[in-house]
Amino acid sequence: MAPISFLIACLLAFTLEIFFSPPVSSSASLLSNSKYSSSMKDLIKLGEGCVNHPEDVSVVVRKGALYTAARDGWVKYFILHNETLVNWKHIDSNTFLGITTTEEGDVIVCDTEKGLLKVSEAGVEVLDPDVRFTNDVIEASDGSLYFTVSSKKYTPAEYYKDLVEGKPHGQLLKYDPELEETTVLHEGFYFANGVALSKDENFVVVCESWKFRCRRYWLKGPRQGRLESFIEHLPGGPDNINLAPDGSFWVALIKVYVIDGMQDRLLKQRE
């Protein structure tokens, strides 16, 4: 890697390290100084002080509940009409990332160490123990699970190494519940993150954090098996993604701060 590329990658990795692990004393000031704070003043915080670093949520409309998996090992849900928090199932783990709820009422959890998990009233089942650094998952109408592996080479604690190396180690995979098999649909993502199905389930969208873009993988139709651009040059690294009722997508972005004078060079490196 050329010296300037290495320097930029190190600066970005350092910035992301601060973002993912902010000092506790600075978290309040970050919100109060934000230009968006005025629009957030009427928001209701659910589970404040009771939920330890949740990565993702999934709403079950028929139950009026919102599920999440926290770093204290609990899969929890909020009863929305009275804002009650229930500790539902405990797993001996603190490495949860994305989750989704299924039509049967189970919760699928991406555990970066244990693999892909199914949590139900009966307990916890490991669907695939061989995948690591699973990040996000979504269920299709036929019960298939589409999920991402952010890096097949590095662990979550080594994410900055994945960034600095600058090579695509991410994957999109599919779990077939009938065959109980996992297949790799596509490789070569620069930190594969969130994943979402289109409304007609013809394609999935994968967030590619290090490239500031999302890509579309076709599941059906004449383009089946093809990977193509969905949106480029986002103003931050795309993280989680969810399908909206109208068929569009909500994308959460990792805010990246770049030192003055370095932004143009960073953009050139991404291209």
PDB file of C-alpha atoms in Angstrom:
ATOM      1  CA  MET A   1       0.000   0.000   0.000  1.00  0.00           C
ATOM      2  CA  ALA A   2       1.392   3.402  -0.921  1.00  0.00           C
ATOM      3  CA  PRO A   3       2.397   5.661   2.020  1.00  0.00           C
ATOM      4  CA  ILE A   4      -0.434   8.157   1.474  1.00  0.00           C
ATOM      5  CA  SER A   5      -2.978   5.318   1.269  1.00  0.00           C
ATOM      6  CA  PHE A   6      -1.628   3.817   4.460  1.00  0.00           C
ATOM      7  CA  LEU A   7      -1.788   7.177   6.243  1.00  0.00           C
ATOM      8  CA  ILE A   8      -5.382   7.772   5.147  1.00  0.00           C
ATOM      9  CA  ALA A   9      -6.400   4.267   6.185  1.00  0.00           C
ATOM     10  CA  CYS A  10      -4.788   4.728   9.617  1.00  0.00           C
ATOM     11  CA  LEU A  11      -6.539   8.067  10.138  1.00  0.00           C
ATOM     12  CA  LEU A  12      -9.873   6.563   9.167  1.00  0.00           C
ATOM     13  CA  ALA A  13      -9.308   3.513  11.353  1.00  0.00           C
ATOM     14  CA  PHE A  14      -8.470   5.780  14.292  1.00  0.00           C
ATOM     15  CA  THR A  15     -11.619   7.814  13.660  1.00  0.00           C
ATOM     16  CA  LEU A  16     -13.761   4.683  13.578  1.00  0.00           C
ATOM     17  CA  GLU A  17     -12.107   3.425  16.767  1.00  0.00           C
ATOM     18  CA  ILE A  18     -13.247   6.627  18.477  1.00  0.00           C
ATOM     19  CA  PHE A  19     -16.705   6.280  16.967  1.00  0.00           C
ATOM     20  CA  PHE A  20     -17.234   2.688  18.091  1.00  0.00           C
ATOM     21  CA  SER A  21     -15.654   3.191  21.521  1.00  0.00           C
ATOM     22  CA  PRO A  22     -16.417   6.790  22.586  1.00  0.00           C
ATOM     23  CA  PRO A  23     -15.429   7.886  26.096  1.00  0.00           C
ATOM     24  CA  VAL A  24     -18.438   7.692  28.379  1.00  0.00           C
ATOM     25  CA  SER A  25     -17.987  11.272  29.486  1.00  0.00           C
ATOM     26  CA  SER A  26     -18.252  12.550  25.918  1.00  0.00           C
ATOM     27  CA  SER A  27     -21.447  10.801  24.813  1.00  0.00           C
ATOM     28  CA  ALA A  28     -23.797  13.430  26.219  1.00  0.00           C
ATOM     29  CA  SER A  29     -21.811  16.312  24.804  1.00  0.00           C
ATOM     30  CA  LEU A  30     -21.818  14.735  21.354  1.00  0.00           C
ATOM     31  CA  LEU A  31     -25.603  14.842  21.356  1.00  0.00           C
ATOM     32  CA  SER A  32     -25.940  18.287  22.866  1.00  0.00           C
ATOM     33  CA  ASN A  33     -23.543  19.798  20.332  1.00  0.00           C
ATOM     34  CA  SER A  34     -25.169  18.145  17.357  1.00  0.00           C
ATOM     35  CA  LYS A  35     -27.063  20.311  14.889  1.00  0.00           C
ATOM     36  CA  TYR A  36     -29.738  17.600  14.932  1.00  0.00           C
ATOM     37  CA  SER A  37     -30.289  17.750  18.689  1.00  0.00           C
ATOM     38  CA  SER A  38     -33.284  20.080  18.393  1.00  0.00           C
ATOM     39  CA  SER A  39     -35.100  17.590  16.172  1.00  0.00           C
ATOM     40  CA  MET A  40     -34.331  14.772  18.622  1.00  0.00           C
ATOM     41  CA  LYS A  41     -35.604  16.450  21.777  1.00  0.00           C
ATOM     42  CA  ASP A  42     -39.048  14.818  21.544  1.00  0.00           C
ATOM     43  CA  LEU A  43     -37.734  11.288  20.981  1.00  0.00           C
ATOM     44  CA  ILE A  44     -38.464   8.643  23.594  1.00  0.00           C
ATOM     45  CA  LYS A  45     -35.502   6.542  24.761  1.00  0.00           C
ATOM     46  CA  LEU A  46     -36.497   2.933  25.358  1.00  0.00           C
ATOM     47  CA  GLY A  47     -34.575   0.918  27.920  1.00  0.00           C
ATOM     48  CA  GLU A  48     -32.135   3.661  28.846  1.00  0.00           C
ATOM     49  CA  GLY A  49     -29.744   2.235  31.436  1.00  0.00           C
ATOM     50  CA  CYS A  50     -31.258  -1.246  31.032  1.00  0.00           C
ATOM     51  CA  VAL A  51     -30.029  -2.306  27.592  1.00  0.00           C
ATOM     52  CA  ASN A  52     -26.307  -2.815  27.131  1.00  0.00           C
ATOM     53  CA  HIS A  53     -25.086  -1.815  23.644  1.00  0.00           C
ATOM     54  CA  PRO A  54     -27.883  -3.126  21.398  1.00  0.00           C
ATOM     55  CA  GLU A  55     -26.834  -3.366  17.741  1.00  0.00           C
ATOM     56  CA  ASP A  56     -30.186  -3.957  16.041  1.00  0.00           C
ATOM     57  CA  VAL A  57     -33.940  -4.121  16.608  1.00  0.00           C
ATOM     58  CA  SER A  58     -36.816  -5.983  14.991  1.00  0.00           C
ATOM     59  CA  VAL A  59     -40.491  -5.135  15.404  1.00  0.00           C
ATOM     60  CA  VAL A  60     -43.217  -7.790  15.638  1.00  0.00           C
ATOM     61  CA  VAL A  61     -46.375  -5.841  14.847  1.00  0.00           C
ATOM     62  CA  ARG A  62     -48.865  -8.530  15.864  1.00  0.00           C
ATOM     63  CA  LYS A  63     -47.273  -8.728  19.327  1.00  0.00           C
ATOM     64  CA  GLY A  64     -46.767  -4.997  19.649  1.00  0.00           C
ATOM     65  CA  ALA A  65     -43.198  -5.756  20.625  1.00  0.00           C
ATOM     66  CA  LEU A  66     -39.707  -4.651  19.665  1.00  0.00           C
ATOM     67  CA  TYR A  67     -36.911  -7.209  20.046  1.00  0.00           C
ATOM     68  CA  THR A  68     -33.216  -6.560  20.541  1.00  0.00           C
ATOM     69  CA  ALA A  69     -30.092  -8.456  21.606  1.00  0.00           C
ATOM     70  CA  ALA A  70     -27.799  -6.788  24.117  1.00  0.00           C
ATOM     71  CA  ARG A  71     -24.148  -7.256  24.999  1.00  0.00           C
ATOM     72  CA  ASP A  72     -25.078  -8.613  28.444  1.00  0.00           C
ATOM     73  CA  GLY A  73     -26.293 -11.809  26.765  1.00  0.00           C
ATOM     74  CA  TRP A  74     -30.010 -11.084  26.952  1.00  0.00           C
ATOM     75  CA  VAL A  75     -32.437 -11.204  24.065  1.00  0.00           C
ATOM     76  CA  LYS A  76     -35.024  -8.689  25.237  1.00  0.00           C
ATOM     77  CA  TYR A  77     -38.255  -7.223  23.996  1.00  0.00           C
ATOM     78  CA  PHE A  78     -40.203  -4.064  24.691  1.00  0.00           C
ATOM     79  CA  ILE A  79     -43.972  -4.148  24.961  1.00  0.00           C
ATOM     80  CA  LEU A  80     -44.566  -0.911  23.123  1.00  0.00           C
ATOM     81  CA  HIS A  81     -47.979   0.150  24.424  1.00  0.00           C
ATOM     82  CA  ASN A  82     -46.782   0.342  28.025  1.00  0.00           C
ATOM     83  CA  GLU A  83     -43.003   0.549  27.482  1.00  0.00           C
ATOM     84  CA  THR A  84     -42.343  -2.601  29.506  1.00  0.00           C
ATOM     85  CA  LEU A  85     -38.958  -4.282  29.062  1.00  0.00           C
ATOM     86  CA  VAL A  86     -38.808  -8.084  29.285  1.00  0.00           C
ATOM     87  CA  ASN A  87     -35.616 -10.126  29.607  1.00  0.00           C
ATOM     88  CA  TRP A  88     -36.685 -13.039  27.397  1.00  0.00           C
ATOM     89  CA  LYS A  89     -33.796 -15.456  26.791  1.00  0.00           C
ATOM     90  CA  HIS A  90     -30.218 -15.393  28.039  1.00  0.00           C
ATOM     91  CA  ILE A  91     -27.265 -16.620  25.981  1.00  0.00           C
ATOM     92  CA  ASP A  92     -23.762 -16.975  27.335  1.00  0.00           C
ATOM     93  CA  SER A  93     -22.353 -14.437  24.889  1.00  0.00           C
ATOM     94  CA  ASN A  94     -21.560 -10.738  24.525  1.00  0.00           C
ATOM     95  CA  THR A  95     -20.912 -10.715  20.783  1.00  0.00           C
ATOM     96  CA  PHE A  96     -24.349 -10.098  19.270  1.00  0.00           C
ATOM     97  CA  LEU A  97     -24.832  -7.965  16.171  1.00  0.00           C
ATOM     98  CA  GLY A  98     -27.830  -8.028  13.801  1.00  0.00           C
ATOM     99  CA  ILE A  99     -31.133  -9.768  14.529  1.00  0.00           C
ATOM    100  CA  THR A 100     -34.386 -10.482  12.747  1.00  0.00           C
ATOM    101  CA  THR A 101     -37.714 -12.006  13.773  1.00  0.00           C
ATOM    102  CA  THR A 102     -39.292 -14.830  11.793  1.00  0.00           C
ATOM    103  CA  GLU A 103     -42.869 -15.541  10.754  1.00  0.00           C
ATOM    104  CA  GLU A 104     -42.962 -18.292  13.385  1.00  0.00           C
ATOM    105  CA  GLY A 105     -42.076 -15.815  16.111  1.00  0.00           C
ATOM    106  CA  ASP A 106     -38.466 -16.889  16.612  1.00  0.00           C
ATOM    107  CA  VAL A 107     -35.522 -14.506  16.715  1.00  0.00           C
ATOM    108  CA  ILE A 108     -32.448 -15.064  14.543  1.00  0.00           C
ATOM    109  CA  VAL A 109     -29.293 -13.600  16.067  1.00  0.00           C
ATOM    110  CA  CYS A 110     -25.916 -12.978  14.449  1.00  0.00           C
ATOM    111  CA  ASP A 111     -23.323 -13.931  17.037  1.00  0.00           C
ATOM    112  CA  THR A 112     -19.835 -13.072  15.835  1.00  0.00           C
ATOM    113  CA  GLU A 113     -18.311 -15.990  17.760  1.00  0.00           C
ATOM    114  CA  LYS A 114     -21.003 -18.665  18.054  1.00  0.00           C
ATOM    115  CA  GLY A 115     -22.402 -18.292  14.519  1.00  0.00           C
ATOM    116  CA  LEU A 116     -26.013 -17.981  13.391  1.00  0.00           C
ATOM    117  CA  LEU A 117     -28.470 -18.616  16.232  1.00  0.00           C
ATOM    118  CA  LYS A 118     -32.208 -19.233  16.477  1.00  0.00           C
ATOM    119  CA  VAL A 119     -33.844 -18.172  19.731  1.00  0.00           C
ATOM    120  CA  SER A 120     -37.330 -19.468  20.534  1.00  0.00           C
ATOM    121  CA  GLU A 121     -39.484 -20.327  23.530  1.00  0.00           C
ATOM    122  CA  ALA A 122     -37.826 -23.751  23.488  1.00  0.00           C
ATOM    123  CA  GLY A 123     -34.352 -22.277  23.872  1.00  0.00           C
ATOM    124  CA  VAL A 124     -31.345 -21.482  21.705  1.00  0.00           C
ATOM    125  CA  GLU A 125     -30.333 -23.460  18.621  1.00  0.00           C
ATOM    126  CA  VAL A 126     -27.108 -22.913  16.703  1.00  0.00           C
ATOM    127  CA  LEU A 127     -28.080 -23.016  13.034  1.00  0.00           C
ATOM    128  CA  ASP A 128     -24.538 -22.707  11.704  1.00  0.00           C
ATOM    129  CA  PRO A 129     -21.570 -22.809  14.101  1.00  0.00           C
ATOM    130  CA  ASP A 130     -18.981 -22.527  11.339  1.00  0.00           C
ATOM    131  CA  VAL A 131     -19.577 -18.924  10.287  1.00  0.00           C
ATOM    132  CA  ARG A 132     -17.800 -16.122  12.129  1.00  0.00           C
ATOM    133  CA  PHE A 133     -18.249 -12.353  12.202  1.00  0.00           C
ATOM    134  CA  THR A 134     -21.859 -12.647  11.088  1.00  0.00           C
ATOM    135  CA  ASN A 135     -23.275  -9.140  10.993  1.00  0.00           C
ATOM    136  CA  ASP A 136     -26.890  -8.926   9.826  1.00  0.00           C
ATOM    137  CA  VAL A 137     -29.664 -11.305   8.774  1.00  0.00           C
ATOM    138  CA  ILE A 138     -33.112 -11.222   7.149  1.00  0.00           C
ATOM    139  CA  GLU A 139     -35.722 -13.928   6.570  1.00  0.00           C
ATOM    140  CA  ALA A 140     -37.427 -14.520   3.216  1.00  0.00           C
ATOM    141  CA  SER A 141     -41.044 -15.665   2.888  1.00  0.00           C
ATOM    142  CA  ASP A 142     -39.901 -19.251   2.243  1.00  0.00           C
ATOM    143  CA  GLY A 143     -37.977 -19.323   5.513  1.00  0.00           C
ATOM    144  CA  SER A 144     -34.544 -18.904   3.946  1.00  0.00           C
ATOM    145  CA  LEU A 145     -32.128 -16.676   5.820  1.00  0.00           C
ATOM    146  CA  TYR A 146     -29.845 -14.241   4.018  1.00  0.00           C
ATOM    147  CA  PHE A 147     -26.968 -12.950   6.120  1.00  0.00           C
ATOM    148  CA  THR A 148     -23.631 -11.214   5.890  1.00  0.00           C
ATOM    149  CA  VAL A 149     -20.154 -12.005   7.139  1.00  0.00           C
ATOM    150  CA  SER A 150     -18.242  -8.749   7.474  1.00  0.00           C
ATOM    151  CA  SER A 151     -14.807 -10.297   7.187  1.00  0.00           C
ATOM    152  CA  LYS A 152     -13.858 -13.927   6.742  1.00  0.00           C
ATOM    153  CA  LYS A 153     -10.264 -13.048   7.705  1.00  0.00           C
ATOM    154  CA  TYR A 154     -10.536 -10.785  10.742  1.00  0.00           C
ATOM    155  CA  THR A 155     -12.472 -10.773  14.014  1.00  0.00           C
ATOM    156  CA  PRO A 156     -14.684  -7.874  15.173  1.00  0.00           C
ATOM    157  CA  ALA A 157     -11.883  -6.705  17.471  1.00  0.00           C
ATOM    158  CA  GLU A 158      -9.632  -6.555  14.401  1.00  0.00           C
ATOM    159  CA  TYR A 159     -12.005  -4.634  12.151  1.00  0.00           C
ATOM    160  CA  TYR A 160      -9.467  -1.841  11.744  1.00  0.00           C
ATOM    161  CA  LYS A 161      -7.045  -4.372  10.224  1.00  0.00           C
ATOM    162  CA  ASP A 162      -9.675  -5.216   7.624  1.00  0.00           C
ATOM    163  CA  LEU A 163      -9.952  -1.515   6.843  1.00  0.00           C
ATOM    164  CA  VAL A 164      -6.216  -0.876   6.684  1.00  0.00           C
ATOM    165  CA  GLU A 165      -5.562  -3.925   4.491  1.00  0.00           C
ATOM    166  CA  GLY A 166      -8.111  -2.571   2.026  1.00  0.00           C
ATOM    167  CA  LYS A 167      -9.162  -5.921   0.572  1.00  0.00           C
ATOM    168  CA  PRO A 168     -12.690  -7.335   0.221  1.00  0.00           C
ATOM    169  CA  HIS A 169     -13.139 -10.103   2.769  1.00  0.00           C
ATOM    170  CA  GLY A 170     -16.934  -9.781   3.185  1.00  0.00           C
ATOM    171  CA  GLN A 171     -19.542 -12.349   2.141  1.00  0.00           C
ATOM    172  CA  LEU A 172     -23.269 -12.736   1.442  1.00  0.00           C
ATOM    173  CA  LEU A 173     -24.629 -16.133   2.482  1.00  0.00           C
ATOM    174  CA  LYS A 174     -27.907 -18.047   2.475  1.00  0.00           C
ATOM    175  CA  TYR A 175     -29.096 -20.550   5.074  1.00  0.00           C
ATOM    176  CA  ASP A 176     -31.636 -23.144   3.893  1.00  0.00           C
ATOM    177  CA  PRO A 177     -33.678 -24.325   6.920  1.00  0.00           C
ATOM    178  CA  GLU A 178     -34.981 -27.438   5.131  1.00  0.00           C
ATOM    179  CA  LEU A 179     -31.557 -28.678   4.088  1.00  0.00           C
ATOM    180  CA  GLU A 180     -29.893 -27.108   7.139  1.00  0.00           C
ATOM    181  CA  GLU A 181     -27.132 -25.911   4.820  1.00  0.00           C
ATOM    182  CA  THR A 182     -25.343 -22.631   4.274  1.00  0.00           C
ATOM    183  CA  THR A 183     -24.130 -21.529   0.858  1.00  0.00           C
ATOM    184  CA  VAL A 184     -22.008 -18.526  -0.098  1.00  0.00           C
ATOM    185  CA  LEU A 185     -23.909 -16.471  -2.671  1.00  0.00           C
ATOM    186  CA  HIS A 186     -21.202 -13.890  -3.299  1.00  0.00           C
ATOM    187  CA  GLU A 187     -17.822 -12.838  -1.950  1.00  0.00           C
ATOM    188  CA  GLY A 188     -15.699  -9.754  -2.345  1.00  0.00           C
ATOM    189  CA  PHE A 189     -17.472  -7.132  -0.212  1.00  0.00           C
ATOM    190  CA  TYR A 190     -15.525  -4.404   1.539  1.00  0.00           C
ATOM    191  CA  PHE A 191     -16.889  -5.091   5.039  1.00  0.00           C
ATOM    192  CA  ALA A 192     -20.359  -6.509   4.334  1.00  0.00           C
ATOM    193  CA  ASN A 193     -22.712  -5.071   6.926  1.00  0.00           C
ATOM    194  CA  GLY A 194     -26.517  -4.688   6.846  1.00  0.00           C
ATOM    195  CA  VAL A 195     -28.687  -6.774   4.528  1.00  0.00           C
ATOM    196  CA  ALA A 196     -32.320  -6.295   3.431  1.00  0.00           C
ATOM    197  CA  LEU A 197     -34.733  -7.986   1.038  1.00  0.00           C
ATOM    198  CA  SER A 198     -36.648  -6.043  -1.584  1.00  0.00           C
ATOM    199  CA  LYS A 199     -40.414  -5.931  -1.222  1.00  0.00           C
ATOM    200  CA  ASP A 200     -40.919  -8.467  -4.025  1.00  0.00           C
ATOM    201  CA  GLU A 201     -37.927 -10.502  -2.775  1.00  0.00           C
ATOM    202  CA  ASN A 202     -36.276 -10.337  -6.184  1.00  0.00           C
ATOM    203  CA  PHE A 203     -33.020  -9.053  -4.717  1.00  0.00           C
ATOM    204  CA  VAL A 204     -31.152  -8.301  -1.508  1.00  0.00           C
ATOM    205  CA  VAL A 205     -29.267  -5.104  -0.767  1.00  0.00           C
ATOM    206  CA  VAL A 206     -25.938  -5.407   1.053  1.00  0.00           C
ATOM    207  CA  CYS A 207     -24.286  -2.457   2.815  1.00  0.00           C
ATOM    208  CA  GLU A 208     -20.583  -2.186   2.044  1.00  0.00           C
ATOM    209  CA  SER A 209     -19.196   0.005   4.821  1.00  0.00           C
ATOM    210  CA  TRP A 210     -15.633   0.631   3.664  1.00  0.00           C
ATOM    211  CA  LYS A 211     -16.773   1.703   0.171  1.00  0.00           C
ATOM    212  CA  PHE A 212     -19.590   4.033   1.305  1.00  0.00           C
ATOM    213  CA  ARG A 213     -22.040   2.188  -0.935  1.00  0.00           C
ATOM    214  CA  CYS A 214     -24.759  -0.471  -1.115  1.00  0.00           C
ATOM    215  CA  ARG A 215     -24.881  -3.217  -3.712  1.00  0.00           C
ATOM    216  CA  ARG A 216     -27.749  -5.300  -5.028  1.00  0.00           C
ATOM    217  CA  TYR A 217     -27.592  -9.077  -5.497  1.00  0.00           C
ATOM    218  CA  TRP A 218     -30.340 -10.497  -7.708  1.00  0.00           C
ATOM    219  CA  LEU A 219     -32.108 -13.607  -6.399  1.00  0.00           C
ATOM    220  CA  LYS A 220     -34.652 -14.039  -9.202  1.00  0.00           C
ATOM    221  CA  GLY A 221     -35.332 -13.049 -12.785  1.00  0.00           C
ATOM    222  CA  PRO A 222     -33.029 -12.657 -15.792  1.00  0.00           C
ATOM    223  CA  ARG A 223     -30.294 -11.065 -13.656  1.00  0.00           C
ATOM    224  CA  GLN A 224     -30.279 -13.845 -11.067  1.00  0.00           C
ATOM    225  CA  GLY A 225     -26.850 -14.278  -9.507  1.00  0.00           C
ATOM    226  CA  ARG A 226     -25.593 -10.869 -10.634  1.00  0.00           C
ATOM    227  CA  LEU A 227     -24.139  -8.263  -8.291  1.00  0.00           C
ATOM    228  CA  GLU A 228     -24.519  -4.613  -9.241  1.00  0.00           C
ATOM    229  CA  SER A 229     -24.436  -1.136  -7.769  1.00  0.00           C
ATOM    230  CA  PHE A 230     -27.492   0.030  -5.821  1.00  0.00           C
ATOM    231  CA  ILE A 231     -26.295   3.388  -4.429  1.00  0.00           C
ATOM    232  CA  GLU A 232     -22.822   4.954  -4.423  1.00  0.00           C
ATOM    233  CA  HIS A 233     -20.967   7.791  -2.664  1.00  0.00           C
ATOM    234  CA  LEU A 234     -23.003   7.836   0.537  1.00  0.00           C
ATOM    235  CA  PRO A 235     -22.052  10.539   3.066  1.00  0.00           C
ATOM    236  CA  GLY A 236     -20.996   7.862   5.571  1.00  0.00           C
ATOM    237  CA  GLY A 237     -20.323   4.157   5.835  1.00  0.00           C
ATOM    238  CA  PRO A 238     -23.626   2.230   5.533  1.00  0.00           C
ATOM    239  CA  ASP A 239     -24.324   0.015   8.518  1.00  0.00           C
ATOM    240  CA  ASN A 240     -27.788  -1.450   9.130  1.00  0.00           C
ATOM    241  CA  ILE A 241     -30.518  -1.331   6.491  1.00  0.00           C
ATOM    242  CA  ASN A 242     -34.252  -2.002   6.660  1.00  0.00           C
ATOM    243  CA  LEU A 243     -37.057  -2.207   4.118  1.00  0.00           C
ATOM    244  CA  ALA A 244     -39.648   0.571   4.407  1.00  0.00           C
ATOM    245  CA  PRO A 245     -43.388  -0.093   3.849  1.00  0.00           C
ATOM    246  CA  ASP A 246     -43.317   1.720   0.489  1.00  0.00           C
ATOM    247  CA  GLY A 247     -40.514  -0.476  -0.857  1.00  0.00           C
ATOM    248  CA  SER A 248     -37.686   1.977  -0.263  1.00  0.00           C
ATOM    249  CA  PHE A 249     -34.915   1.407   2.276  1.00  0.00           C
ATOM    250  CA  TRP A 250     -33.778   3.043   5.489  1.00  0.00           C
ATOM    251  CA  VAL A 251     -29.979   3.026   5.816  1.00  0.00           C
ATOM    252  CA  ALA A 252     -28.039   3.852   8.980  1.00  0.00           C
ATOM    253  CA  LEU A 253     -24.714   5.573   8.299  1.00  0.00           C
ATOM    254  CA  ILE A 254     -21.456   5.539  10.242  1.00  0.00           C
ATOM    255  CA  LYS A 255     -20.424   9.181  10.501  1.00  0.00           C
ATOM    256  CA  VAL A 256     -16.818   9.631   9.453  1.00  0.00           C
ATOM    257  CA  TYR A 257     -14.888  12.767  10.344  1.00  0.00           C
ATOM    258  CA  VAL A 258     -12.018  13.616   8.016  1.00  0.00           C
ATOM    259  CA  ILE A 259      -9.209  16.050   8.813  1.00  0.00           C
ATOM    260  CA  ASP A 260      -9.327  19.227   6.726  1.00  0.00           C
ATOM    261  CA  GLY A 261      -7.485  18.796   3.444  1.00  0.00           C
ATOM    262  CA  MET A 262      -7.698  14.993   3.498  1.00  0.00           C
ATOM    263  CA  GLN A 263     -11.242  14.522   2.165  1.00  0.00           C
ATOM    264  CA  ASP A 264     -10.365  14.821  -1.524  1.00  0.00           C
ATOM    265  CA  ARG A 265      -7.552  12.331  -1.140  1.00  0.00           C
ATOM    266  CA  LEU A 266      -9.816   9.917   0.712  1.00  0.00           C
ATOM    267  CA  LEU A 267     -12.416  10.082  -2.042  1.00  0.00           C
ATOM    268  CA  LYS A 268      -9.755   9.334  -4.641  1.00  0.00           C
ATOM    269  CA  GLN A 269      -8.704   6.256  -2.680  1.00  0.00           C
ATOM    270  CA  ARG A 270     -12.309   4.989  -2.600  1.00  0.00           C
ATOM    271  CA  GLU A 271     -12.567   5.373  -6.363  1.00  0.00           C
TER     272      GLU A 271
END
